[in-house]
mmCIF file of C-alpha atoms and ligand atoms in Angstrom:
data_model
loop_
_atom_site.group_PDB
_atom_site.id
_atom_site.type_symbol
_atom_site.label_atom_id
_atom_site.label_comp_id
_atom_site.label_asym_id
_atom_site.label_seq_id
_atom_site.Cartn_x
_atom_site.Cartn_y
_atom_site.Cartn_z
ATOM 1 C CA UNK A 1 13.021 31.358 10.417
ATOM 2 C CA UNK A 2 15.587 28.907 9.096
ATOM 3 C CA UNK A 3 13.161 25.999 8.549
ATOM 4 C CA UNK A 4 10.887 28.153 6.395
ATOM 5 C CA UNK A 5 13.821 29.463 4.356
ATOM 6 C CA UNK A 6 15.209 25.956 3.741
ATOM 7 C CA UNK A 7 11.727 24.547 2.928
ATOM 8 C CA UNK A 8 11.131 27.300 0.395
ATOM 9 C CA UNK A 9 14.554 26.766 -1.216
ATOM 10 C CA UNK A 10 13.892 23.016 -1.501
ATOM 11 C CA UNK A 11 10.386 23.496 -2.946
ATOM 12 C CA UNK A 12 11.583 26.033 -5.512
ATOM 13 C CA UNK A 13 14.690 24.096 -6.571
ATOM 14 C CA UNK A 14 12.888 20.749 -6.945
ATOM 15 C CA UNK A 15 10.206 22.461 -9.040
ATOM 16 C CA UNK A 16 12.977 23.766 -11.354
ATOM 17 C CA UNK A 17 14.846 20.442 -11.497
ATOM 18 C CA UNK A 18 11.633 18.597 -12.397
ATOM 19 C CA UNK A 19 11.719 20.443 -15.745
ATOM 20 C CA UNK A 20 14.895 18.584 -16.792
ATOM 21 C CA UNK A 21 13.084 15.509 -18.089
ATOM 22 C CA UNK A 22 12.829 13.674 -21.420
ATOM 23 C CA UNK A 23 9.127 13.008 -20.741
ATOM 24 C CA UNK A 24 7.508 16.328 -19.794
ATOM 25 C CA UNK A 25 4.018 15.838 -18.395
ATOM 26 C CA UNK A 26 4.696 12.133 -17.843
ATOM 27 C CA UNK A 27 7.061 11.958 -14.899
ATOM 28 C CA UNK A 28 10.770 12.628 -14.628
ATOM 29 C CA UNK A 29 13.024 10.730 -17.040
ATOM 30 C CA UNK A 30 16.611 11.909 -16.559
ATOM 31 C CA UNK A 31 19.001 9.209 -17.730
ATOM 32 C CA UNK A 32 22.793 9.407 -17.407
ATOM 33 C CA UNK A 33 24.861 11.130 -20.102
ATOM 34 C CA UNK A 34 21.843 12.842 -21.694
ATOM 35 C CA UNK A 35 20.923 16.460 -22.398
ATOM 36 C CA UNK A 36 18.493 16.357 -19.450
ATOM 37 C CA UNK A 37 21.431 15.310 -17.245
ATOM 38 C CA UNK A 38 23.580 18.115 -18.610
ATOM 39 C CA UNK A 39 20.889 20.739 -17.993
ATOM 40 C CA UNK A 40 20.213 19.493 -14.474
ATOM 41 C CA UNK A 41 23.946 19.653 -13.696
ATOM 42 C CA UNK A 42 24.186 23.186 -15.059
ATOM 43 C CA UNK A 43 21.455 24.274 -12.659
ATOM 44 C CA UNK A 44 22.970 22.334 -9.733
ATOM 45 C CA UNK A 45 26.362 23.918 -10.465
ATOM 46 C CA UNK A 46 24.785 27.350 -10.062
ATOM 47 C CA UNK A 47 23.256 26.343 -6.706
ATOM 48 C CA UNK A 48 26.501 24.780 -5.481
ATOM 49 C CA UNK A 49 28.543 27.855 -6.389
ATOM 50 C CA UNK A 50 26.028 30.112 -4.631
ATOM 51 C CA UNK A 51 26.521 27.899 -1.567
ATOM 52 C CA UNK A 52 30.253 28.707 -1.626
ATOM 53 C CA UNK A 53 31.473 25.478 -3.236
ATOM 54 C CA UNK A 54 34.092 24.975 -5.951
ATOM 55 C CA UNK A 55 32.399 22.777 -8.544
ATOM 56 C CA UNK A 56 33.753 20.177 -10.971
ATOM 57 C CA UNK A 57 32.314 17.455 -13.210
ATOM 58 C CA UNK A 58 33.733 14.102 -12.132
ATOM 59 C CA UNK A 59 34.728 11.513 -14.768
ATOM 60 C CA UNK A 60 31.743 9.406 -13.678
ATOM 61 C CA UNK A 61 29.446 12.248 -14.742
ATOM 62 C CA UNK A 62 28.787 13.227 -11.130
ATOM 63 C CA UNK A 63 28.833 16.889 -10.118
ATOM 64 C CA UNK A 64 30.971 17.622 -7.061
ATOM 65 C CA UNK A 65 31.059 20.851 -5.038
ATOM 66 C CA UNK A 66 33.991 21.138 -2.609
ATOM 67 C CA UNK A 67 34.794 23.365 0.357
ATOM 68 C CA UNK A 68 38.420 23.021 1.414
ATOM 69 C CA UNK A 69 39.051 22.405 5.106
ATOM 70 C CA UNK A 70 42.311 22.559 7.030
ATOM 71 C CA UNK A 71 43.046 19.014 5.805
ATOM 72 C CA UNK A 72 42.210 17.338 2.445
ATOM 73 C CA UNK A 73 40.364 14.348 3.931
ATOM 74 C CA UNK A 74 36.708 14.586 2.872
ATOM 75 C CA UNK A 75 33.274 14.281 4.411
ATOM 76 C CA UNK A 76 30.882 13.661 1.504
ATOM 77 C CA UNK A 77 27.127 14.242 1.452
ATOM 78 C CA UNK A 78 24.795 13.824 -1.510
ATOM 79 C CA UNK A 79 22.602 11.566 -3.575
ATOM 80 C CA UNK A 80 21.843 10.876 -7.242
ATOM 81 C CA UNK A 81 20.529 13.304 -9.856
ATOM 82 C CA UNK A 82 19.554 10.667 -12.417
ATOM 83 C CA UNK A 83 16.090 9.091 -12.348
ATOM 84 C CA UNK A 84 14.144 6.063 -13.473
ATOM 85 C CA UNK A 85 11.909 6.370 -16.542
ATOM 86 C CA UNK A 86 8.674 8.313 -15.806
ATOM 87 C CA UNK A 87 9.758 8.651 -12.191
ATOM 88 C CA UNK A 88 9.052 11.225 -9.531
ATOM 89 C CA UNK A 89 10.545 14.626 -8.711
ATOM 90 C CA UNK A 90 12.142 13.629 -5.380
ATOM 91 C CA UNK A 91 14.002 10.304 -5.713
ATOM 92 C CA UNK A 92 17.706 11.113 -5.383
ATOM 93 C CA UNK A 93 17.500 14.751 -6.418
ATOM 94 C CA UNK A 94 15.853 15.807 -3.139
ATOM 95 C CA UNK A 95 18.962 14.496 -1.356
ATOM 96 C CA UNK A 96 21.194 16.552 -3.655
ATOM 97 C CA UNK A 97 19.239 19.723 -2.906
ATOM 98 C CA UNK A 98 19.335 18.927 0.825
ATOM 99 C CA UNK A 99 23.114 18.443 0.658
ATOM 100 C CA UNK A 100 23.465 21.889 -0.940
ATOM 101 C CA UNK A 101 21.412 23.319 1.926
ATOM 102 C CA UNK A 102 23.857 21.709 4.375
ATOM 103 C CA UNK A 103 26.687 23.505 2.557
ATOM 104 C CA UNK A 104 24.748 26.791 2.763
ATOM 105 C CA UNK A 105 24.409 26.376 6.547
ATOM 106 C CA UNK A 106 28.165 25.728 6.841
ATOM 107 C CA UNK A 107 28.894 28.841 4.759
ATOM 108 C CA UNK A 108 26.573 30.854 7.032
ATOM 109 C CA UNK A 109 28.454 29.605 10.095
ATOM 110 C CA UNK A 110 31.646 31.132 8.673
ATOM 111 C CA UNK A 111 33.616 28.201 10.106
ATOM 112 C CA UNK A 112 36.647 26.723 8.269
ATOM 113 C CA UNK A 113 36.211 23.027 8.949
ATOM 114 C CA UNK A 114 39.028 20.673 9.921
ATOM 115 C CA UNK A 115 38.102 18.189 7.172
ATOM 116 C CA UNK A 116 36.952 19.204 3.696
ATOM 117 C CA UNK A 117 33.308 18.999 2.632
ATOM 118 C CA UNK A 118 32.065 17.613 -0.679
ATOM 119 C CA UNK A 119 28.502 17.834 -1.895
ATOM 120 C CA UNK A 120 27.919 15.282 -4.661
ATOM 121 C CA UNK A 121 25.204 14.746 -7.249
ATOM 122 C CA UNK A 122 25.974 11.169 -8.234
ATOM 123 C CA UNK A 123 25.294 9.778 -11.712
ATOM 124 C CA UNK A 124 23.493 6.609 -12.856
ATOM 125 C CA UNK A 125 22.544 5.353 -9.421
ATOM 126 C CA UNK A 126 19.314 3.924 -10.809
ATOM 127 C CA UNK A 127 20.621 1.781 -13.630
ATOM 128 C CA UNK A 128 17.479 2.666 -15.611
ATOM 129 C CA UNK A 129 19.370 3.160 -18.887
ATOM 130 C CA UNK A 130 22.115 0.521 -18.705
ATOM 131 C CA UNK A 131 20.438 -1.879 -16.195
ATOM 132 C CA UNK A 132 23.311 -1.829 -13.686
ATOM 133 C CA UNK A 133 23.356 1.309 -11.473
ATOM 134 C CA UNK A 134 25.340 2.615 -8.479
ATOM 135 C CA UNK A 135 27.772 3.901 -11.129
ATOM 136 C CA UNK A 136 29.448 6.908 -9.480
ATOM 137 C CA UNK A 137 30.047 5.017 -6.233
ATOM 138 C CA UNK A 138 31.685 2.175 -8.124
ATOM 139 C CA UNK A 139 33.868 4.588 -10.115
ATOM 140 C CA UNK A 140 34.995 6.579 -7.077
ATOM 141 C CA UNK A 141 35.852 3.331 -5.250
ATOM 142 C CA UNK A 142 37.757 1.894 -8.228
ATOM 143 C CA UNK A 143 35.366 -0.991 -8.918
ATOM 144 C CA UNK A 144 34.876 -0.547 -12.693
ATOM 145 C CA UNK A 145 37.120 -1.344 -15.663
ATOM 146 C CA UNK A 146 37.087 -0.039 -19.246
ATOM 147 C CA UNK A 147 35.846 -3.492 -20.270
ATOM 148 C CA UNK A 148 32.775 -3.046 -18.021
ATOM 149 C CA UNK A 149 31.980 0.195 -19.845
ATOM 150 C CA UNK A 150 31.999 -1.545 -23.220
ATOM 151 C CA UNK A 151 29.850 -4.415 -21.902
ATOM 152 C CA UNK A 152 26.941 -2.385 -20.489
ATOM 153 C CA UNK A 153 24.620 -1.149 -23.267
ATOM 154 C CA UNK A 154 21.248 0.588 -23.396
ATOM 155 C CA UNK A 155 18.100 -0.301 -25.391
ATOM 156 C CA UNK A 156 19.639 1.290 -28.504
ATOM 157 C CA UNK A 157 22.852 -0.693 -28.133
ATOM 158 C CA UNK A 158 24.856 2.350 -27.013
ATOM 159 C CA UNK A 159 27.511 1.333 -24.465
ATOM 160 C CA UNK A 160 28.369 3.263 -21.312
ATOM 161 C CA UNK A 161 31.766 3.830 -22.927
ATOM 162 C CA UNK A 162 30.219 5.484 -26.004
ATOM 163 C CA UNK A 163 27.716 7.488 -23.935
ATOM 164 C CA UNK A 164 30.493 8.783 -21.650
ATOM 165 C CA UNK A 165 32.677 9.818 -24.599
ATOM 166 C CA UNK A 166 29.744 11.562 -26.309
ATOM 167 C CA UNK A 167 29.042 13.396 -23.040
ATOM 168 C CA UNK A 168 32.657 14.693 -23.033
ATOM 169 C CA UNK A 169 34.085 12.366 -20.372
ATOM 170 C CA UNK A 170 37.165 10.079 -20.545
ATOM 171 C CA UNK A 171 36.036 6.435 -20.297
ATOM 172 C CA UNK A 172 39.615 5.198 -20.871
ATOM 173 C CA UNK A 173 40.563 6.825 -17.555
ATOM 174 C CA UNK A 174 37.724 5.212 -15.591
ATOM 175 C CA UNK A 175 40.057 3.353 -13.233
ATOM 176 C CA UNK A 176 42.397 6.297 -12.700
ATOM 177 C CA UNK A 177 40.348 8.434 -10.345
ATOM 178 C CA UNK A 178 39.821 6.151 -7.367
ATOM 179 C CA UNK A 179 39.180 8.189 -4.222
ATOM 180 C CA UNK A 180 40.939 7.225 -0.977
ATOM 181 C CA UNK A 181 40.277 10.487 0.897
ATOM 182 C CA UNK A 182 36.604 9.997 1.758
ATOM 183 C CA UNK A 183 36.142 9.580 5.508
ATOM 184 C CA UNK A 184 32.344 9.315 5.553
ATOM 185 C CA UNK A 185 29.398 9.389 3.150
ATOM 186 C CA UNK A 186 25.985 10.738 4.225
ATOM 187 C CA UNK A 187 22.773 10.711 2.215
ATOM 188 C CA UNK A 188 19.332 12.242 2.682
ATOM 189 C CA UNK A 189 16.651 10.410 0.670
ATOM 190 C CA UNK A 190 12.887 9.947 0.505
ATOM 191 C CA UNK A 191 11.830 6.648 2.089
ATOM 192 C CA UNK A 192 10.006 5.452 -1.034
ATOM 193 C CA UNK A 193 7.785 3.229 1.096
ATOM 194 C CA UNK A 194 4.909 3.467 3.630
ATOM 195 C CA UNK A 195 6.695 2.893 6.962
ATOM 196 C CA UNK A 196 7.406 6.437 8.260
ATOM 197 C CA UNK A 197 3.996 7.754 7.245
ATOM 198 C CA UNK A 198 2.238 4.827 8.956
ATOM 199 C CA UNK A 199 4.323 5.355 12.109
ATOM 200 C CA UNK A 200 3.789 9.128 11.902
ATOM 201 C CA UNK A 201 7.538 9.863 12.147
ATOM 202 C CA UNK A 202 9.269 12.872 10.564
ATOM 203 C CA UNK A 203 12.732 11.287 10.215
ATOM 204 C CA UNK A 204 13.961 7.774 9.429
ATOM 205 C CA UNK A 205 17.461 6.687 10.446
ATOM 206 C CA UNK A 206 18.466 3.816 8.167
ATOM 207 C CA UNK A 207 20.023 0.836 9.956
ATOM 208 C CA UNK A 208 20.640 -1.456 6.964
ATOM 209 C CA UNK A 209 20.326 -1.224 3.175
ATOM 210 C CA UNK A 210 19.148 -4.339 1.388
ATOM 211 C CA UNK A 211 21.407 -6.490 -0.714
ATOM 212 C CA UNK A 212 20.449 -6.563 -4.400
ATOM 213 C CA UNK A 213 21.096 -9.252 -6.966
ATOM 214 C CA UNK A 214 20.097 -8.128 -10.472
ATOM 215 C CA UNK A 215 20.327 -10.614 -13.365
ATOM 216 C CA UNK A 216 19.365 -10.580 -17.025
ATOM 217 C CA UNK A 217 17.931 -13.842 -18.394
ATOM 218 C CA UNK A 218 17.648 -14.684 -22.104
ATOM 219 C CA UNK A 219 15.552 -17.615 -23.370
ATOM 220 C CA UNK A 220 16.595 -18.767 -26.840
ATOM 221 C CA UNK A 221 13.734 -20.168 -28.983
ATOM 222 C CA UNK A 222 12.968 -20.103 -32.700
ATOM 223 C CA UNK A 223 10.858 -17.838 -34.899
ATOM 224 C CA UNK A 224 8.142 -19.706 -36.847
ATOM 225 C CA UNK A 225 4.765 -19.052 -38.443
ATOM 226 C CA UNK A 226 2.118 -19.059 -35.671
ATOM 227 C CA UNK A 227 -0.411 -20.713 -37.966
ATOM 228 C CA UNK A 228 1.551 -23.472 -39.590
ATOM 229 C CA UNK A 229 4.013 -24.680 -36.936
ATOM 230 C CA UNK A 230 2.323 -27.413 -34.826
ATOM 231 C CA UNK A 231 2.463 -26.970 -31.021
ATOM 232 C CA UNK A 232 4.682 -30.026 -30.464
ATOM 233 C CA UNK A 233 7.308 -28.760 -32.932
ATOM 234 C CA UNK A 234 7.634 -25.094 -31.961
ATOM 235 C CA UNK A 235 10.264 -23.458 -29.742
ATOM 236 C CA UNK A 236 8.272 -20.626 -28.196
ATOM 237 C CA UNK A 237 10.647 -18.523 -26.036
ATOM 238 C CA UNK A 238 7.800 -16.555 -24.452
ATOM 239 C CA UNK A 239 5.795 -19.628 -23.438
ATOM 240 C CA UNK A 240 8.870 -21.033 -21.680
ATOM 241 C CA UNK A 241 9.862 -17.682 -20.123
ATOM 242 C CA UNK A 242 6.340 -17.306 -18.722
ATOM 243 C CA UNK A 243 6.629 -20.661 -16.923
ATOM 244 C CA UNK A 244 9.871 -19.524 -15.226
ATOM 245 C CA UNK A 245 8.667 -15.973 -14.490
ATOM 246 C CA UNK A 246 5.396 -17.198 -12.955
ATOM 247 C CA UNK A 247 7.342 -18.894 -10.107
ATOM 248 C CA UNK A 248 9.534 -15.916 -9.113
ATOM 249 C CA UNK A 249 6.973 -14.003 -7.028
ATOM 250 C CA UNK A 250 5.715 -17.026 -5.076
ATOM 251 C CA UNK A 251 9.304 -18.085 -4.346
ATOM 252 C CA UNK A 252 10.032 -14.649 -2.845
ATOM 253 C CA UNK A 253 6.909 -14.969 -0.666
ATOM 254 C CA UNK A 254 8.502 -18.018 0.980
ATOM 255 C CA UNK A 255 11.311 -15.848 2.394
ATOM 256 C CA UNK A 256 10.575 -13.186 5.052
ATOM 257 C CA UNK A 257 11.519 -9.606 4.128
ATOM 258 C CA UNK A 258 12.696 -10.428 0.621
ATOM 259 C CA UNK A 259 11.300 -9.271 -2.727
ATOM 260 C CA UNK A 260 11.837 -10.342 -6.326
ATOM 261 C CA UNK A 261 10.642 -8.517 -9.407
ATOM 262 C CA UNK A 262 10.666 -8.923 -13.167
ATOM 263 C CA UNK A 263 10.664 -5.278 -14.208
ATOM 264 C CA UNK A 264 11.967 -5.542 -17.762
ATOM 265 C CA UNK A 265 10.725 -7.913 -20.471
ATOM 266 C CA UNK A 266 11.688 -7.830 -24.152
ATOM 267 C CA UNK A 267 10.165 -10.182 -26.757
ATOM 268 C CA UNK A 268 11.763 -10.543 -30.188
ATOM 269 C CA UNK A 269 10.631 -10.174 -32.874
ATOM 270 C CA UNK A 270 7.446 -9.186 -30.908
ATOM 271 C CA UNK A 271 5.158 -9.583 -33.954
ATOM 272 C CA UNK A 272 1.618 -10.880 -33.605
ATOM 273 C CA UNK A 273 1.969 -13.754 -36.094
ATOM 274 C CA UNK A 274 5.543 -14.916 -35.365
ATOM 275 C CA UNK A 275 6.392 -17.445 -32.623
ATOM 276 C CA UNK A 276 8.631 -15.543 -30.149
ATOM 277 C CA UNK A 277 12.271 -16.296 -30.928
ATOM 278 C CA UNK A 278 14.058 -14.650 -27.990
ATOM 279 C CA UNK A 279 12.854 -13.328 -24.648
ATOM 280 C CA UNK A 280 15.038 -11.241 -22.350
ATOM 281 C CA UNK A 281 13.923 -10.337 -18.835
ATOM 282 C CA UNK A 282 15.536 -8.966 -15.676
ATOM 283 C CA UNK A 283 15.114 -10.323 -12.160
ATOM 284 C CA UNK A 284 15.784 -7.988 -9.221
ATOM 285 C CA UNK A 285 16.075 -9.928 -5.929
ATOM 286 C CA UNK A 286 16.487 -8.043 -2.638
ATOM 287 C CA UNK A 287 16.646 -8.597 1.082
ATOM 288 C CA UNK A 288 18.700 -8.006 4.202
ATOM 289 C CA UNK A 289 19.556 -11.717 4.349
ATOM 290 C CA UNK A 290 22.169 -12.593 1.716
ATOM 291 C CA UNK A 291 21.423 -16.322 2.086
ATOM 292 C CA UNK A 292 17.765 -15.730 1.180
ATOM 293 C CA UNK A 293 18.817 -13.807 -1.941
ATOM 294 C CA UNK A 294 21.179 -16.628 -2.924
ATOM 295 C CA UNK A 295 18.464 -19.275 -2.379
ATOM 296 C CA UNK A 296 16.060 -17.397 -4.636
ATOM 297 C CA UNK A 297 18.693 -17.059 -7.326
ATOM 298 C CA UNK A 298 19.476 -20.781 -7.094
ATOM 299 C CA UNK A 299 15.749 -21.535 -7.392
ATOM 300 C CA UNK A 300 15.576 -19.411 -10.545
ATOM 301 C CA UNK A 301 18.509 -21.259 -12.108
ATOM 302 C CA UNK A 302 16.965 -24.633 -11.176
ATOM 303 C CA UNK A 303 13.735 -23.593 -12.956
ATOM 304 C CA UNK A 304 15.742 -22.539 -16.017
ATOM 305 C CA UNK A 305 17.585 -25.876 -16.036
ATOM 306 C CA UNK A 306 14.256 -27.727 -15.801
ATOM 307 C CA UNK A 307 12.793 -25.594 -18.616
ATOM 308 C CA UNK A 308 15.809 -26.374 -20.810
ATOM 309 C CA UNK A 309 15.592 -30.120 -20.112
ATOM 310 C CA UNK A 310 11.828 -30.241 -20.771
ATOM 311 C CA UNK A 311 11.626 -27.948 -23.823
ATOM 312 C CA UNK A 312 15.059 -28.080 -25.428
ATOM 313 C CA UNK A 313 15.220 -24.262 -25.416
ATOM 314 C CA UNK A 314 18.520 -22.917 -24.054
ATOM 315 C CA UNK A 315 18.988 -19.961 -21.719
ATOM 316 C CA UNK A 316 21.692 -17.474 -20.702
ATOM 317 C CA UNK A 317 21.975 -15.626 -17.364
ATOM 318 C CA UNK A 318 24.122 -12.520 -16.837
ATOM 319 C CA UNK A 319 24.648 -10.950 -13.392
ATOM 320 C CA UNK A 320 24.215 -7.181 -13.718
ATOM 321 C CA UNK A 321 24.566 -6.190 -10.062
ATOM 322 C CA UNK A 322 25.475 -8.068 -6.889
ATOM 323 C CA UNK A 323 25.410 -5.598 -3.986
ATOM 324 C CA UNK A 324 25.748 -6.856 -0.398
ATOM 325 C CA UNK A 325 23.339 -5.832 2.376
ATOM 326 C CA UNK A 326 25.161 -2.958 4.104
ATOM 327 C CA UNK A 327 24.845 -1.914 7.764
ATOM 328 C CA UNK A 328 24.934 1.840 8.317
ATOM 329 C CA UNK A 329 27.572 3.433 10.596
ATOM 330 C CA UNK A 330 26.605 3.246 14.280
ATOM 331 C CA UNK A 331 28.357 6.482 15.315
ATOM 332 C CA UNK A 332 26.726 8.636 12.633
ATOM 333 C CA UNK A 333 23.353 7.065 13.435
ATOM 334 C CA UNK A 334 23.902 8.201 17.057
ATOM 335 C CA UNK A 335 24.656 11.727 15.829
ATOM 336 C CA UNK A 336 21.407 11.685 13.840
ATOM 337 C CA UNK A 337 19.380 10.417 16.810
ATOM 338 C CA UNK A 338 20.913 12.988 19.173
ATOM 339 C CA UNK A 339 20.108 15.816 16.745
ATOM 340 C CA UNK A 340 16.503 14.593 16.321
ATOM 341 C CA UNK A 341 16.101 14.475 20.108
ATOM 342 C CA UNK A 342 17.475 18.004 20.617
ATOM 343 C CA UNK A 343 15.341 19.333 17.781
ATOM 344 C CA UNK A 344 12.215 17.532 18.977
ATOM 345 C CA UNK A 345 11.834 15.559 15.739
ATOM 346 C CA UNK A 346 9.986 12.248 15.840
ATOM 347 C CA UNK A 347 12.216 9.538 14.401
ATOM 348 C CA UNK A 348 12.734 5.792 14.114
ATOM 349 C CA UNK A 349 15.266 3.337 12.737
ATOM 350 C CA UNK A 350 14.287 1.280 9.706
ATOM 351 C CA UNK A 351 15.835 -0.801 6.917
ATOM 352 C CA UNK A 352 15.975 0.478 3.339
ATOM 353 C CA UNK A 353 14.263 -1.758 0.760
ATOM 354 C CA UNK A 354 15.629 0.530 -1.937
ATOM 355 C CA UNK A 355 19.229 0.511 -3.063
ATOM 356 C CA UNK A 356 21.259 3.674 -2.626
ATOM 357 C CA UNK A 357 24.678 5.200 -3.285
ATOM 358 C CA UNK A 358 25.293 4.868 0.465
ATOM 359 C CA UNK A 359 25.442 1.088 0.134
ATOM 360 C CA UNK A 360 28.402 1.174 -2.247
ATOM 361 C CA UNK A 361 30.299 3.604 -0.023
ATOM 362 C CA UNK A 362 29.123 1.762 3.105
ATOM 363 C CA UNK A 363 30.916 -1.410 1.988
ATOM 364 C CA UNK A 364 34.251 0.385 2.426
ATOM 365 C CA UNK A 365 33.774 3.405 4.727
ATOM 366 C CA UNK A 366 31.358 4.856 7.308
ATOM 367 C CA UNK A 367 28.055 5.658 5.581
ATOM 368 C CA UNK A 368 24.663 6.718 6.915
ATOM 369 C CA UNK A 369 21.258 7.734 5.585
ATOM 370 C CA UNK A 370 18.330 9.861 6.675
ATOM 371 C CA UNK A 371 14.844 9.210 5.261
ATOM 372 C CA UNK A 372 11.840 11.471 5.088
ATOM 373 C CA UNK A 373 8.263 10.135 4.658
ATOM 374 C CA UNK A 374 6.919 9.428 1.169
ATOM 375 C CA UNK A 375 3.305 10.533 0.891
ATOM 376 C CA UNK A 376 1.197 7.407 0.344
ATOM 377 C CA UNK A 377 4.439 5.411 0.302
ATOM 378 C CA UNK A 378 4.615 5.983 -3.450
ATOM 379 C CA UNK A 379 7.835 6.277 -5.475
ATOM 380 C CA UNK A 380 9.281 5.519 -8.939
ATOM 381 C CA UNK A 381 6.135 7.127 -10.356
ATOM 382 C CA UNK A 382 4.976 10.692 -11.167
ATOM 383 C CA UNK A 383 2.817 10.644 -8.003
ATOM 384 C CA UNK A 384 5.981 10.498 -5.818
ATOM 385 C CA UNK A 385 5.859 13.296 -3.224
ATOM 386 C CA UNK A 386 7.416 14.294 0.097
ATOM 387 C CA UNK A 387 6.937 17.422 2.220
ATOM 388 C CA UNK A 388 9.553 20.183 1.857
ATOM 389 C CA UNK A 389 9.240 20.741 5.622
ATOM 390 C CA UNK A 390 10.302 17.136 6.324
ATOM 391 C CA UNK A 391 13.235 17.523 3.929
ATOM 392 C CA UNK A 392 14.193 20.765 5.694
ATOM 393 C CA UNK A 393 14.141 18.956 9.042
ATOM 394 C CA UNK A 394 16.452 16.308 7.563
ATOM 395 C CA UNK A 395 18.773 19.108 6.396
ATOM 396 C CA UNK A 396 19.141 20.359 9.968
ATOM 397 C CA UNK A 397 19.822 16.848 11.318
ATOM 398 C CA UNK A 398 22.305 16.104 8.527
ATOM 399 C CA UNK A 399 23.965 19.494 9.068
ATOM 400 C CA UNK A 400 24.445 18.797 12.786
ATOM 401 C CA UNK A 401 26.110 15.451 11.980
ATOM 402 C CA UNK A 402 28.212 16.842 9.121
ATOM 403 C CA UNK A 403 29.525 19.742 11.207
ATOM 404 C CA UNK A 404 30.490 17.309 14.002
ATOM 405 C CA UNK A 405 32.279 15.036 11.506
ATOM 406 C CA UNK A 406 33.970 17.989 9.767
ATOM 407 C CA UNK A 407 35.371 19.054 13.121
ATOM 408 C CA UNK A 408 37.023 15.653 13.368
ATOM 409 C CA UNK A 409 34.853 14.642 16.326
HETATM 410 O O1 HGY B 501 16.398 0.401 -7.370
HETATM 411 C C1 HGY B 501 16.477 1.032 -6.340
HETATM 412 O O2 HGY B 501 16.211 0.531 -5.272
HETATM 413 C C2 HGY B 501 16.930 2.467 -6.356
HETATM 414 O O3 HGY B 501 15.827 3.260 -6.640
HETATM 415 N N1 HGY B 501 17.988 2.662 -7.285
HETATM 416 MN MN1 MN B 502 17.107 6.855 -5.135
HETATM 417 MN MN1 MN B 503 15.157 5.112 -7.344
#
């Protein structure tokens, strides 16, 4: 029975892909342009070729499997193969494996589609290494310059440019491979939240993906001896950062359906008996209402201005990511809903609080997403888990929509 076969494939392949991690036994850590990434792509290439696809490594570090149709215009389905640090075994990669299953079903049908199909394992969607993210989508849509690649660096000071070159890619050509042939982008993904499980639904049809504003803030103080520098004379960057950070959560609570998080904090020199000289932290603000995101950002800047005026410490703010809320394509959502109804799958529409590749593509072309329940609503942690049977159901729904789109309908 097809569902059992697909479920078993998904279970087996995700168990294998989980091994490609820099932190074995402590979650999945698969950052872009690393050996873990290379090994995961080697395994995915094998699966894609078995599914009848011609495979290439894109200059963004994405892996793309293509099946030529009667015309070169492309229907693309996929998700990301990179992960956060100490993450789970499903985020992104489950959507890649599901996309390969969709290709397998097309191969089984023996049909030559009108449009061409591409299965894509996108790279650096998370931004966990370089703090930006949505990388492949931006490259394919021509949104990045060589200067951007030099600017973005990781914790060791390695730039995207250097990491790409070391991985064997051509960073100088980053703006030369813009795609204009993609007619639609579809993505299967775990929900990463508690909604579908609470509503006891097998499938989620995403109606909107949140906007995300990600900034890096640096507070500039002065290193001094903690014992000899009197309180009124010191410039303690951490004391001042804490005052600003402590207001971010409560400000988000004033806006419905928005969130704000400080997920990264770096103190320098971070020594027990030295007054903190510099503090760098990130703020990730999200919501479906762009005005609410902007208001929270303005509130943050006002707090930084007040801190500077009161303490004399200066600050710098750098915008890392500014992604709009993106509405998913109505027609493809209808295809999903019709397939769920025919297949007797319980389903509901819901927003995505997580960012996804689909939101970059969805700004410029028809994009749509299917969610499956996350057990306990957990994600971005080793406990992340979804049922292979739910993923297999999403494969069938995605396959129905993809085959309709490939036929030019
Ligand atoms: O950050 C996110 O929402 C996604 O996991 N990249
Ligand atoms: Mn993801
Ligand atoms: Mn993620």
